[in-house]
């Protein structure tokens, strides 16, 4: 089926603006009166916004036009919240737009009407961009799906947030357009799934979801308020939707026929293929009413598909008639379809009752563009004008930012001090961690180099000591001579003893004698030290090989038993240094984000909301939980899951572990709640508890189990074995482990690893965000990958987690 020609996609016409207007006709006077600025000084800004409108209403169908329209839409929101431009206000402007279908003129003095028309055109251009894709390559399929999702989000926002100013804004019609675009997004996903040869059960889910969307779109299109609109376009839509209903119901039957064939249910497969052919033939009766320019495209796809299914039907029917002889049941008698009947309205007086054999799976949801993204909105044209309440809110937010930054810096400084104290206790600086004990230290080599450059160092040292000794002897002789003269003078003159100056002279001489004795001792010690130093200088003057032999080595560090310990210490030291650098980098990045975080535009666009709520939302935006907080939450959940899984004799399988089911009790502990989805598994002697044994998984049991899973569990947390039940993989306690892996990923990165993509879940394909890969430890990232193991046998149990 992967080579099948693509059915054409439905796209929507753009609305037209009837007349050119001046958005800023009354704005300069308002600026002068309310902003204490000269309104005439804002002529450039007024010209910019008017030029932007002209470009927006005269756009073509391409990416640059979408960017222009989105920028104008964002600027309109800023304009509305800066100036009073609602009906009967000071700056209101008269807008006139043509109805997209009936071509009637609609005029309102309300800037929100202008916003609604621009938003409609954004959705319409996205529908055309998606329809223009060939959908023959992976890239084209991806682009088509993305365009349809963006378009659906525009019409959805238009329906939910704006007044139905005209008939083309009727909620039922907008809902119909949303359903059509989402169906076409799923068509692109189905085409890619067929091209990638995904399991038939996945293709059946996707085809069924397309069928459900087209059914809802057709129901809305047939409502009296819409059906009364006389438009050729709507008649073409009804014909196309009617055919696509039959076509994708046929694809659903075809996929289920392949599943039945794989399960050796040959009678059922014949039934499915036969009904697939009938649905295609019924659909083509309506497709003949399609406009002539598209008839050949539909005919090519119809012919290709019916040839594929007919060829398969003939082979299966021949094998069953000649080999297996199984009874071919009626479609309504199959146990998987009993009670699952939907009514599809095809025409006013005709209804088609369709047996649904499998539920659809939503994999492509509306994707809205972000008006707060600078790349989308562009620079604020009137950014110089800030209302006082917005200015106060921004000032309050700035103070909150500064407070948060101070808290983070203080926390980092405290942790740095703790780390420094811990590292000092280890005294790693005293242990050579890099095999330094096996080579000469750098300080020693520097000393050797110095000695080599001064070969007379020893001789100079001996010469200096000799000079010192000579001076010492000279001073000693002078003191002795002076003592003799003083003694002789005292003997010859008895009266001098009572002379005060003579007594002071004797005291000074005694002090000098004591100092000389001390100097003599120091001189002796100095000689001893010099003798040692001269020996060291001789050693340092030796060649390096001989010098190395004279030095002691740390034999303990060269011991084989200590090498592993040294390696651990070396790794610890490297990790600490890496952590310091990462911590500093994170702080710098955080500081830069804080400084660059200007929320003036954000607050202005949401001026009607409580600014406290806005500030708290913006303050916590983008600030991840730290690893300690995550481990604290996750440890409590592990304890709760462990109590459930180790309950004997029947363990409890929760089945719906998710962030929304975690509460905080009065002791600030995290509690797992909502056991409405939980089941008790049967006892097992092998400790391999399963909800059902493989031989018990009949088609009826699978359908019941699928209904339970759809009703009681959340898609983004489901394990692969809960997605494709027809593979008959066992439902064990390890589905909770998978959900815990998704929960841990959500706590770390504030997003889901697989989103709501069934294909991604079944493949187990997810990535760690590049900008967050260094925020958490390698072990925590490994734990996520460990729990999100697609192979049940390799996935851990709760004890291993």
Short mmCIF file of C-alpha atoms in Angstrom, two decimals, residues 608 685 693 747:
data_model
loop_
_atom_site.label_atom_id
_atom_site.label_comp_id
_atom_site.label_asym_id
_atom_site.label_seq_id
_atom_site.Cartn_x
_atom_site.Cartn_y
_atom_site.Cartn_z
CA UNK A 608 -6.20 41.24 31.45
CA UNK A 685 5.12 -19.60 41.71
CA UNK A 693 -1.35 -15.73 30.09
CA UNK A 747 10.59 15.39 36.31
#
